[in-house]
PDB file of C-alpha atoms and ligand atoms in Angstrom:
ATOM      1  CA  UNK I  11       0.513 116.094 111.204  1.00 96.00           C
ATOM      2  CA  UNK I  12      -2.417 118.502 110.090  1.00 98.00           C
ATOM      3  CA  UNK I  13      -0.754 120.751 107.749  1.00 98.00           C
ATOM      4  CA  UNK I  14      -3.711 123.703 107.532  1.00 98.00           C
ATOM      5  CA  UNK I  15      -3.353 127.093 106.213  1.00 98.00           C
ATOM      6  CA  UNK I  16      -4.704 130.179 104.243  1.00 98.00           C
ATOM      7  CA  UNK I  17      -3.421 132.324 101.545  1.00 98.00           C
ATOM      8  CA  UNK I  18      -1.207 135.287 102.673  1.00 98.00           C
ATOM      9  CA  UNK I  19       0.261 138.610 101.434  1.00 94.00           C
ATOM     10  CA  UNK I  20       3.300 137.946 100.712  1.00 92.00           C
ATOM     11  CA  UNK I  21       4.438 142.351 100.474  1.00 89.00           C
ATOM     12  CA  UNK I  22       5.867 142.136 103.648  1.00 91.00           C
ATOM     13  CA  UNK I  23       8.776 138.946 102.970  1.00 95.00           C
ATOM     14  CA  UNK I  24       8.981 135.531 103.354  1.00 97.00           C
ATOM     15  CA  UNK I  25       9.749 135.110 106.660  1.00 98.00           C
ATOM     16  CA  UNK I  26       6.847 137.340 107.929  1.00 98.00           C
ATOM     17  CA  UNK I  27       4.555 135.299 106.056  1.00 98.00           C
ATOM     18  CA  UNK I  28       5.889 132.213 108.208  1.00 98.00           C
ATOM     19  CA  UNK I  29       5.844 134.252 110.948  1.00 98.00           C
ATOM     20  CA  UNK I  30       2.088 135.345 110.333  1.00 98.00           C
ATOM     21  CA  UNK I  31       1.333 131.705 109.569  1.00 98.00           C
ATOM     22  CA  UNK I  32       2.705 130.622 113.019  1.00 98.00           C
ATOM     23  CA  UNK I  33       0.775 133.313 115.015  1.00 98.00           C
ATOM     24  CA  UNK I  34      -2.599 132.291 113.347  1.00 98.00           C
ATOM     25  CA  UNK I  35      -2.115 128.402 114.124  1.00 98.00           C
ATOM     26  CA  UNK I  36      -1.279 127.380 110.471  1.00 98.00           C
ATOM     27  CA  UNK I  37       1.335 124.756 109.440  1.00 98.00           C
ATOM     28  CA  UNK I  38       1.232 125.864 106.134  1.00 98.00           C
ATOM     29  CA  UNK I  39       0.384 128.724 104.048  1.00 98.00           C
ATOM     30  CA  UNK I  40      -0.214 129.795 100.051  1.00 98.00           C
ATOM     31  CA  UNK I  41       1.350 133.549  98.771  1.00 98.00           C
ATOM     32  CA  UNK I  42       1.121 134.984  95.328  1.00 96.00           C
ATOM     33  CA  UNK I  43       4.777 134.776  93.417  1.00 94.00           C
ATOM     34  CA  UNK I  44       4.202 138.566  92.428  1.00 89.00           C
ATOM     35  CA  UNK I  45       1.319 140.850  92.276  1.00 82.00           C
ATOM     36  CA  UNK I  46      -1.972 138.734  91.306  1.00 79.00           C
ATOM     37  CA  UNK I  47      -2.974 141.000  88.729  1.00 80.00           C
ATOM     38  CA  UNK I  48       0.118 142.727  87.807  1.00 69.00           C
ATOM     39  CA  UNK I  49       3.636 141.615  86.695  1.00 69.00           C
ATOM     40  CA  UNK I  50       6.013 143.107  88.750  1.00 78.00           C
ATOM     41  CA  UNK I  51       7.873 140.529  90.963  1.00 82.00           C
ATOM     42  CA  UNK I  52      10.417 142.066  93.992  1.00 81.00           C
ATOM     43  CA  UNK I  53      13.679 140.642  93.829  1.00 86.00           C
ATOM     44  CA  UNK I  54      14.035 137.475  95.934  1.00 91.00           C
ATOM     45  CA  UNK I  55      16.513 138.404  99.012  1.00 95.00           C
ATOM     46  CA  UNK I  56      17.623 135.192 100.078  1.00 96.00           C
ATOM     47  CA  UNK I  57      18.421 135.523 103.238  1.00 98.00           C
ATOM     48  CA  UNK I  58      15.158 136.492 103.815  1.00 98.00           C
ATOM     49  CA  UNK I  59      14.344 133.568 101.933  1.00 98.00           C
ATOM     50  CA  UNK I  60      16.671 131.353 104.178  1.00 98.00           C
ATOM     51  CA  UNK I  61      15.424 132.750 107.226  1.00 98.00           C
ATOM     52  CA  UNK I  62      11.540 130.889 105.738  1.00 98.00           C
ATOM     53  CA  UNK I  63      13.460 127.851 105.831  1.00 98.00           C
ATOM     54  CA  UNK I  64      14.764 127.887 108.868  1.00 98.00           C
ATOM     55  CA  UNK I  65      11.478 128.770 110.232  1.00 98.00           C
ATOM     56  CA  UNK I  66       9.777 126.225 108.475  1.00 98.00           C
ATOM     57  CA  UNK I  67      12.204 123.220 109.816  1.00 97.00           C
ATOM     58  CA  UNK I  68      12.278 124.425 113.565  1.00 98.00           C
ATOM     59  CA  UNK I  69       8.257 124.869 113.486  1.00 98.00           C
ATOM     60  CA  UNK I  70       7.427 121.379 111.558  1.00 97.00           C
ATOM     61  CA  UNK I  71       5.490 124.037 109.275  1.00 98.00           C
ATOM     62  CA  UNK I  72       4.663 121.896 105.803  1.00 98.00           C
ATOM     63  CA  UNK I  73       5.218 121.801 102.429  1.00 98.00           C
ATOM     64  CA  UNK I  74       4.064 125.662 101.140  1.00 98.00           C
ATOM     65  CA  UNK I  75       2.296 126.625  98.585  1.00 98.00           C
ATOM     66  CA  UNK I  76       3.194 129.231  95.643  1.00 98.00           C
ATOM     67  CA  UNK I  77       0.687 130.576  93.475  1.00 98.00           C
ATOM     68  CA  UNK I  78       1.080 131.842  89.792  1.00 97.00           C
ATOM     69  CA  UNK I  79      -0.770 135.545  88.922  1.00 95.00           C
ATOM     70  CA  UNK I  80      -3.780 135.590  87.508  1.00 92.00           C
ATOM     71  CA  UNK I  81      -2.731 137.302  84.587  1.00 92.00           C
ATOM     72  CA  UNK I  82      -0.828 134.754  82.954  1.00 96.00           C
ATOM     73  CA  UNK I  83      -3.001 132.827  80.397  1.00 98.00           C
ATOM     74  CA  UNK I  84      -0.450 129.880  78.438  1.00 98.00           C
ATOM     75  CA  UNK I  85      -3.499 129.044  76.297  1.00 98.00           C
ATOM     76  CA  UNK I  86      -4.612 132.408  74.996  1.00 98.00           C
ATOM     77  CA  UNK I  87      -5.273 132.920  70.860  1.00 98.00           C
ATOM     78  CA  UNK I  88      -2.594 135.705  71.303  1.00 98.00           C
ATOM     79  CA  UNK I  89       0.828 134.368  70.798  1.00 97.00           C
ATOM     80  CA  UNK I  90       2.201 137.535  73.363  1.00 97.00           C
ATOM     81  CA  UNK I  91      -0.186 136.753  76.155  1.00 97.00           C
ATOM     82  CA  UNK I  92       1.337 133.303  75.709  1.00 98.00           C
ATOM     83  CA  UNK I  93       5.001 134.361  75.646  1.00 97.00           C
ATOM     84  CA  UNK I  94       3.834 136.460  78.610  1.00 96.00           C
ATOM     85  CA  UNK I  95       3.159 133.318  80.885  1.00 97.00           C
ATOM     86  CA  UNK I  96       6.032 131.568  79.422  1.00 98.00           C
ATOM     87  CA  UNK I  97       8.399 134.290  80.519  1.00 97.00           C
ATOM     88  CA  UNK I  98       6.669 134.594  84.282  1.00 96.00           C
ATOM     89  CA  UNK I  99       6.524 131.566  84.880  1.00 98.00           C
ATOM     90  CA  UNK I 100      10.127 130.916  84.005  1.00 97.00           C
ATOM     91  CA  UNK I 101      10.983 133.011  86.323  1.00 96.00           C
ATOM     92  CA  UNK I 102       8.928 132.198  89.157  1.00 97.00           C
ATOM     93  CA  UNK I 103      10.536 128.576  89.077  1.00 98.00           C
ATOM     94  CA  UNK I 104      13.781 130.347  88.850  1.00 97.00           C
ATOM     95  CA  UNK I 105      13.016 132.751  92.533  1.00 96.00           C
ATOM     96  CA  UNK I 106      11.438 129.272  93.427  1.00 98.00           C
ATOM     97  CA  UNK I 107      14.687 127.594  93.666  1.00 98.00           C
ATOM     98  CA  UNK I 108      15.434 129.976  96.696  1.00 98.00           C
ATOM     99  CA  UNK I 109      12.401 127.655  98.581  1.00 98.00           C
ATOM    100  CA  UNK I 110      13.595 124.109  97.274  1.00 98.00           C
ATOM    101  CA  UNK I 111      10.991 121.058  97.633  1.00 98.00           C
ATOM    102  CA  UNK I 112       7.852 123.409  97.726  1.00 98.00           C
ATOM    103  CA  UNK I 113       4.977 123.673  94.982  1.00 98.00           C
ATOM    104  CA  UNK I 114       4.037 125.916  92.465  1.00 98.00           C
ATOM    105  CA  UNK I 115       0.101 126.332  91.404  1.00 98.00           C
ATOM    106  CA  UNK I 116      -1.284 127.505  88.191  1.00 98.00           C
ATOM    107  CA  UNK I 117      -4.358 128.159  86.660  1.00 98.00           C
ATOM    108  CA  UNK I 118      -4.357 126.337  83.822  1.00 98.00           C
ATOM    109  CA  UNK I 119      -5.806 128.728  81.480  1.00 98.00           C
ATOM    110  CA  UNK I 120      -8.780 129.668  79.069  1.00 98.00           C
ATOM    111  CA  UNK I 121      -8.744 128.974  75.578  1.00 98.00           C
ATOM    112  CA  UNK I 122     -10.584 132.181  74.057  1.00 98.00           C
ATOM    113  CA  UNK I 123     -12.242 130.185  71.667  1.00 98.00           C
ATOM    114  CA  UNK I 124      -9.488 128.178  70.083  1.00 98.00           C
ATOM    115  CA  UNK I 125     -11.171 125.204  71.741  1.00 98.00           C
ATOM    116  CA  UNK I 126     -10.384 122.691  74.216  1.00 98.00           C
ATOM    117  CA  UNK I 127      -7.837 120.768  72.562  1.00 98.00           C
ATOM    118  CA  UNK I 128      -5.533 123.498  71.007  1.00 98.00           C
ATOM    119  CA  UNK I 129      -5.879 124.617  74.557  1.00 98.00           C
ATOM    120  CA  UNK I 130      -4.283 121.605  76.417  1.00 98.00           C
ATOM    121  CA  UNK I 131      -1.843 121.436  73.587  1.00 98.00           C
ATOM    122  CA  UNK I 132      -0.499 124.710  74.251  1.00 98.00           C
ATOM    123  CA  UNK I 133      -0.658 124.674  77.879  1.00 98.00           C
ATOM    124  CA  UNK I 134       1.699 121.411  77.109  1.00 98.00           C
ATOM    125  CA  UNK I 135       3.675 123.376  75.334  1.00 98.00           C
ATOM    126  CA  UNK I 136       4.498 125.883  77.693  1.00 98.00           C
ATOM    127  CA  UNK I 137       5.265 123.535  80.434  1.00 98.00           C
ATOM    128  CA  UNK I 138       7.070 121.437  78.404  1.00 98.00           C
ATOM    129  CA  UNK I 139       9.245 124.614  76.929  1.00 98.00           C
ATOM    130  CA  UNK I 140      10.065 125.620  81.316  1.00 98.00           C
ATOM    131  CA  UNK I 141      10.019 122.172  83.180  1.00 98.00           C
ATOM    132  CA  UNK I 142      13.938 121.593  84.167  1.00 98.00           C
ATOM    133  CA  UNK I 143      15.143 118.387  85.343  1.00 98.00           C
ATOM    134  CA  UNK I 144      17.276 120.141  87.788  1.00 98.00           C
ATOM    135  CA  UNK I 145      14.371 122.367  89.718  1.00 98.00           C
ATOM    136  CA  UNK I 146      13.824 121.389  93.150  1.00 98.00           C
ATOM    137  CA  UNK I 147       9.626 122.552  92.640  1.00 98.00           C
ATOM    138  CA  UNK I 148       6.388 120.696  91.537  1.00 98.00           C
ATOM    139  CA  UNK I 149       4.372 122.149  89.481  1.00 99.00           C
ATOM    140  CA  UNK I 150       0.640 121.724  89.837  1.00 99.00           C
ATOM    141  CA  UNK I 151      -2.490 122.328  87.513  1.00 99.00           C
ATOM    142  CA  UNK I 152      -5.275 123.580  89.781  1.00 99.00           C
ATOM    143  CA  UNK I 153      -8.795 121.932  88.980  1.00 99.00           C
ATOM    144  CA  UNK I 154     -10.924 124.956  87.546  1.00 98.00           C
ATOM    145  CA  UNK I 155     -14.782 125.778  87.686  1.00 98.00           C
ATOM    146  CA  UNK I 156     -15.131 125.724  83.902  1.00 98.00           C
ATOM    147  CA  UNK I 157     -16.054 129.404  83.611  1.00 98.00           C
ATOM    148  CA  UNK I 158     -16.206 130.765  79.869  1.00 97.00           C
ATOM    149  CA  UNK I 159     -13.348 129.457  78.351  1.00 98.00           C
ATOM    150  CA  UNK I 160     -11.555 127.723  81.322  1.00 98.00           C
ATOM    151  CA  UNK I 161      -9.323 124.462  80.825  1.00 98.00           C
ATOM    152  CA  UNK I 162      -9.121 121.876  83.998  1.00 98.00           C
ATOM    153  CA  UNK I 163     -13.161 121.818  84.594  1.00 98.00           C
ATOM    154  CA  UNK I 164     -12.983 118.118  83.784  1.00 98.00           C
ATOM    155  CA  UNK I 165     -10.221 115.778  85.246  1.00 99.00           C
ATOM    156  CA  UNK I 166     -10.036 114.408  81.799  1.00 99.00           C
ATOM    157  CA  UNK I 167      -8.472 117.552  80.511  1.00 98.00           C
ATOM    158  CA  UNK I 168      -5.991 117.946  83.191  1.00 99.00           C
ATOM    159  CA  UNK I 169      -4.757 114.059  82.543  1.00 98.00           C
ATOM    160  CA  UNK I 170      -4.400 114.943  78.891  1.00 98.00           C
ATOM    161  CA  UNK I 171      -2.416 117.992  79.677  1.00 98.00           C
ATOM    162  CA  UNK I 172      -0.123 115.761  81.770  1.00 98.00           C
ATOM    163  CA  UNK I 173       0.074 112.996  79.453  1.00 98.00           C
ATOM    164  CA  UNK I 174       1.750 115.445  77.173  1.00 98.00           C
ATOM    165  CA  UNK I 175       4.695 116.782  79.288  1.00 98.00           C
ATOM    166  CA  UNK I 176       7.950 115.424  79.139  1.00 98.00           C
ATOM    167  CA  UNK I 177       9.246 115.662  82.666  1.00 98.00           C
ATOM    168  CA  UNK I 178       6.032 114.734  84.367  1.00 98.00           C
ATOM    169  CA  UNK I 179       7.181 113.845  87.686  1.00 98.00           C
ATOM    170  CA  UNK I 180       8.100 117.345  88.209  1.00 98.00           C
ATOM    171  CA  UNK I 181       4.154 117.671  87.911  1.00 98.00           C
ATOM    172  CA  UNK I 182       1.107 117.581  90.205  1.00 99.00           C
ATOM    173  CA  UNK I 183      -2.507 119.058  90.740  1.00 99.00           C
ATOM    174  CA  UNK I 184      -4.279 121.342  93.519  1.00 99.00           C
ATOM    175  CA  UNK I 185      -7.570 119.987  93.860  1.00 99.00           C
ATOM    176  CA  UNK I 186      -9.926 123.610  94.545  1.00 99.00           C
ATOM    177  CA  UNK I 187     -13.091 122.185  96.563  1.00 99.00           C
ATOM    178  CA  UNK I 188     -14.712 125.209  95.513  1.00 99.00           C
ATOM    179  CA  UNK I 189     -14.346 125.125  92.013  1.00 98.00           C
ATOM    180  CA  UNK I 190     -14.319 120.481  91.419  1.00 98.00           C
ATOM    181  CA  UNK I 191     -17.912 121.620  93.049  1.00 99.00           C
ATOM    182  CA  UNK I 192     -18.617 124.430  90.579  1.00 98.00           C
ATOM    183  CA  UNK I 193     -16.928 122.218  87.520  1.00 98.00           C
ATOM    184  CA  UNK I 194     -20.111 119.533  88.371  1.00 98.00           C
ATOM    185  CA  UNK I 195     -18.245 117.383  90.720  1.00 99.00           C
ATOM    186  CA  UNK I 196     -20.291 116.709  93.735  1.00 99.00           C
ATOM    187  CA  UNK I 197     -17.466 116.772  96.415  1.00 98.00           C
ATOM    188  CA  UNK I 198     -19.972 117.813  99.802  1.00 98.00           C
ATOM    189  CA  UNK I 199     -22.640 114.800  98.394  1.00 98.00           C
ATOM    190  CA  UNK I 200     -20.057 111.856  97.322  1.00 98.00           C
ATOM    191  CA  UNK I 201     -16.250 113.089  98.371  1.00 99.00           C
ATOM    192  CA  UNK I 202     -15.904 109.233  97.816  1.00 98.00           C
ATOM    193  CA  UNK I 203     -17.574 109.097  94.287  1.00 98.00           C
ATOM    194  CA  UNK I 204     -15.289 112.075  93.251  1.00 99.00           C
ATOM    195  CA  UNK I 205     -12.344 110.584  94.704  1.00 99.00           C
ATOM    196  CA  UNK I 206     -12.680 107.452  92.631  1.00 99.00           C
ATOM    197  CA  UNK I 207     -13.258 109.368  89.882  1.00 98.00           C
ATOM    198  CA  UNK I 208     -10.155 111.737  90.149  1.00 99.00           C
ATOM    199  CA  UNK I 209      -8.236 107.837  91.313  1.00 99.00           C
ATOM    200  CA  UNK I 210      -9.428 106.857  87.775  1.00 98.00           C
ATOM    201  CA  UNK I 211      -8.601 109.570  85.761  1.00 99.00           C
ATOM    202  CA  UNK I 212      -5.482 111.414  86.781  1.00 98.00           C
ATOM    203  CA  UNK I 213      -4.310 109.110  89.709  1.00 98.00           C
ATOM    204  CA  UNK I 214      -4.458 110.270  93.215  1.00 98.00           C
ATOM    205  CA  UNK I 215      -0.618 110.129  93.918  1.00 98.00           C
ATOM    206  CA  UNK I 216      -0.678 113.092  91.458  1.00 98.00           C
ATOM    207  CA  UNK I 217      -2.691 115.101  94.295  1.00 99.00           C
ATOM    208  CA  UNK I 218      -0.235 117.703  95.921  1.00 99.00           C
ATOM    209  CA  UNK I 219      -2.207 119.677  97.971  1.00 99.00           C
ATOM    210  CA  UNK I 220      -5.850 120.868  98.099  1.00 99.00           C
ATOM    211  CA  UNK I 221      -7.344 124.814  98.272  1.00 99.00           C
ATOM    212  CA  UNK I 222     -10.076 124.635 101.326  1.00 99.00           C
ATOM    213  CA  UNK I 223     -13.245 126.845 100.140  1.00 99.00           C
ATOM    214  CA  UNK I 224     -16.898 126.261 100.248  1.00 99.00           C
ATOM    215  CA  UNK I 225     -19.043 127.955  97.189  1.00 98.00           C
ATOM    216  CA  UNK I 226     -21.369 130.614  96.989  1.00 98.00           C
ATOM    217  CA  UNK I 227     -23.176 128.471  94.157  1.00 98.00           C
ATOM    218  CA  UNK I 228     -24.847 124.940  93.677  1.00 98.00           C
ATOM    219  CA  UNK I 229     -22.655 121.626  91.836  1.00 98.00           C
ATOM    220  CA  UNK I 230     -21.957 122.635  88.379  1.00 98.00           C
ATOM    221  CA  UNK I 231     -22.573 126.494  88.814  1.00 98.00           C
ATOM    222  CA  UNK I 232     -19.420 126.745  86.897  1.00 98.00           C
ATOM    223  CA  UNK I 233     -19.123 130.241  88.900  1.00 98.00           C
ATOM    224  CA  UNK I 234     -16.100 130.195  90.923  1.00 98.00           C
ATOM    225  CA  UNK I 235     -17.164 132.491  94.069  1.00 98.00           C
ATOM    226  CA  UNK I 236     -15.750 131.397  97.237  1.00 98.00           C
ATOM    227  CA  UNK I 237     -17.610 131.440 100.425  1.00 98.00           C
ATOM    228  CA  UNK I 238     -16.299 130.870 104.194  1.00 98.00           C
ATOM    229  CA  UNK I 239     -16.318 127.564 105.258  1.00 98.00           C
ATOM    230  CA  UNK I 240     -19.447 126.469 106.086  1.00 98.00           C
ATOM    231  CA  UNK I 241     -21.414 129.535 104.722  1.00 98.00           C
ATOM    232  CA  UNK I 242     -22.044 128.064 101.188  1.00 98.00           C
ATOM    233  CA  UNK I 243     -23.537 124.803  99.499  1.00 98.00           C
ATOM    234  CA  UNK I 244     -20.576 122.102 100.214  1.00 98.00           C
ATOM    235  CA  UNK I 245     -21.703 123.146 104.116  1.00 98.00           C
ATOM    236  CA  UNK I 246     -19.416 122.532 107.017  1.00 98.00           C
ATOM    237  CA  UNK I 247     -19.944 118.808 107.069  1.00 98.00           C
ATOM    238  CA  UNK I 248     -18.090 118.321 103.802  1.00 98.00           C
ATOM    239  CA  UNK I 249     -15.080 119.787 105.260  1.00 99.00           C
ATOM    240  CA  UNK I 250     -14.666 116.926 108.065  1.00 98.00           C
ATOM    241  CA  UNK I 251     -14.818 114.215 105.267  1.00 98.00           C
ATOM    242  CA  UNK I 252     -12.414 115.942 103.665  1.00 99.00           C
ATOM    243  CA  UNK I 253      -9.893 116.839 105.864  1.00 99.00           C
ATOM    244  CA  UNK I 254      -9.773 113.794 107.411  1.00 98.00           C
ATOM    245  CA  UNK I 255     -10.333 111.430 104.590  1.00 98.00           C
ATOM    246  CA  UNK I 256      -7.210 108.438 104.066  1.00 98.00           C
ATOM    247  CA  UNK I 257      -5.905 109.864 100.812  1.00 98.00           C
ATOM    248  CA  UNK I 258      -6.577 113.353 101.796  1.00 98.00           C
ATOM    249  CA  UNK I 259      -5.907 113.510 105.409  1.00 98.00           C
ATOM    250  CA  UNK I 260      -1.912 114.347 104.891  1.00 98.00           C
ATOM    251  CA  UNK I 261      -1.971 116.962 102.012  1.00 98.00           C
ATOM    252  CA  UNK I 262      -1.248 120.339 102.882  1.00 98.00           C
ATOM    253  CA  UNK I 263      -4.684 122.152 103.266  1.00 99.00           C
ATOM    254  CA  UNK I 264      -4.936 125.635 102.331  1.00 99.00           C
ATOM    255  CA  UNK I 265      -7.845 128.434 102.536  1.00 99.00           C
ATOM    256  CA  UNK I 266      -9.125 130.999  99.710  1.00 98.00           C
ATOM    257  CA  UNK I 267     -11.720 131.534 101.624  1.00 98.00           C
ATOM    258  CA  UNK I 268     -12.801 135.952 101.690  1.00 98.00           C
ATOM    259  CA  UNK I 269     -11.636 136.513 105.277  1.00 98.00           C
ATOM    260  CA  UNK I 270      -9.497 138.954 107.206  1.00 97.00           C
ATOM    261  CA  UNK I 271      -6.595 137.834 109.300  1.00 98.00           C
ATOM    262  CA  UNK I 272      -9.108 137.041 112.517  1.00 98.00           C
ATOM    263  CA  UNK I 273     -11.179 135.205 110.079  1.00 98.00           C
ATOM    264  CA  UNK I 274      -8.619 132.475 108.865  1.00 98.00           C
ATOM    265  CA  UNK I 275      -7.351 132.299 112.246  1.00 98.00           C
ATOM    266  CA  UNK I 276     -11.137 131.382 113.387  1.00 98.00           C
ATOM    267  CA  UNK I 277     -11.202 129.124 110.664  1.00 98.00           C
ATOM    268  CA  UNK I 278      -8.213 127.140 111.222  1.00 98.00           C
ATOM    269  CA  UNK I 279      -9.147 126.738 114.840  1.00 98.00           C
ATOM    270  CA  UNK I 280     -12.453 125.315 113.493  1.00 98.00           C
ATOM    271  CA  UNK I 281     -10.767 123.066 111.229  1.00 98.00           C
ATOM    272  CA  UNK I 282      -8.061 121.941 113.772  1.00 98.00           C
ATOM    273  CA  UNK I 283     -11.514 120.947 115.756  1.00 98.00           C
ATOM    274  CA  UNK I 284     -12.927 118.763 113.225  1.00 98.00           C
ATOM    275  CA  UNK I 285      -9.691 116.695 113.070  1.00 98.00           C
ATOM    276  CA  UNK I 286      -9.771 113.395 113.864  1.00 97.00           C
TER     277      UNK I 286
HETATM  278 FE1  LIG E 323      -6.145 129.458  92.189  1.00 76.37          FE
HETATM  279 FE1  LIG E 324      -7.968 127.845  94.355  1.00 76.37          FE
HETATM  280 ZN1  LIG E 325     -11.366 130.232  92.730  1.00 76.37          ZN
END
């Protein structure tokens, strides 16, 4: 199974996402937990949330995708901003628990000049203080572009944040093609090279689930500006390799890429194309 999708609003419910999903040819999809740049979460209605379920099971529709706001930073100098993520993210996993077995994504963070390794420790720190034994969700570090301050540019620092959390196997990582390519990673020239480096360095059975975007800017920009797929420097070549490399090939796939509606739908089609 080809489990392909794109990021959706999610101010309309849970099962309309699904239903949105189906109607554009996806078999998954990604939605924001709460507003991306605010706090305010809706309360979960779980029939509603049921109803996703259901959907998903009768429509073979994959493993989905939450993401974390952008606001939340667990590595900031300001112990608030901290206690900020801490508290969302709590209770995201909590509304989480209404979508059992899916995956939860999260920028790791930026330091703000406390430096790299107070950084990973308190990103640690945080997961280690929410991580339950009992939640039914994996939690996954999303490789970053290493813009400014930004933890997860280098593989090395995600396998040192994971080395440090107690329950790890409720942990994973989102591998961004835009930003490994921004971070200096040359996934569109040697997917293979990268892939043996990631193998090496976190372990590729901690790969959950990749975000599908080509980049505006060259390897090791360290930018983070998504293009459409195709329309930027990994090209639409890379994309092939990708989705249909071994230890890619049954991930769930999911596009960031700036497009409307029409445009993911196009793009899924594309992608459902290149599938071998
Ligand atoms: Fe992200
Ligand atoms: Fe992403
Ligand atoms: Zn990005």
């Amino acid at each position: 199974m080809f489990y392909i999708g794109c990021h959706l609003s999610s101010s309309a419910g849970f099962l309309a996402m699904g239903e949105t999903a189906l109607s554009i040819g996806a078999t998954t999809f990604q939605f924001f937990t709460r507003n991306p740049r605010g706090s305010k979460a809706k309360t979960i209605d779980p029939d509603d949330a049921s109803a996703l379920l259901s959907l998903q099971a009768a429509n073979g529709i994959g493993t989905l995708v939450a993401h974390a706001p952008y606001t939340i930073n667990p590595c900031s100098r300001d112990e608030r901003t901290r206690e900020f993520a801490r508290q969302t993210m709590t209770d995201d996993l909590q509304r989480m628990e209404y979508l059992p077995g899916n995956l939860y994504n999260f920028h790791p963070g930026s330091h703000t000049g406390q430096g790299v390794e107070a950084g990973i420790a308190q990103i640690a720190e945080t997961l280690n203080s929410i991580l339950t034994e009992d939640q039914h969700t994996t939690v996954l570090l999303e490789t970053m572009a290493g813009k400014g301050t930004e933890i997860g540019g280098r593989f090395e620092e995600l396998r040192e944040i994971l080395d440090r959390i107690t329950l790890c196997h409720k942990m994973g990582v989102c591998l961004d093609t835009c930003h490994v390519s921004d971070a200096g990673y040359d996934i569109a020239g040697d997917l293979d090279g990268v892939l043996t480096r990631f193998d090496k360095v976190i372990g590729l059975t901690r790969l959950k689930a990749l975000h599908l975007n080509d980049s505006l800017n060259p390897v090791g920009a360290h930018k983070d500006r998504h293009a459409r797929i195709g329309e930027g420097y990994l090209g639409q070549e890379a994309f092939g390799r990708i989705i249909n490399h071994p230890a890619l090939r049954d991930l769930p796939f999911v596009l960031e890429t700036p497009n409307e509606l029409s445009g993911y739908a196009a793009e899924i089609a594309m992608l459902k194309e290149m599938r071998r």
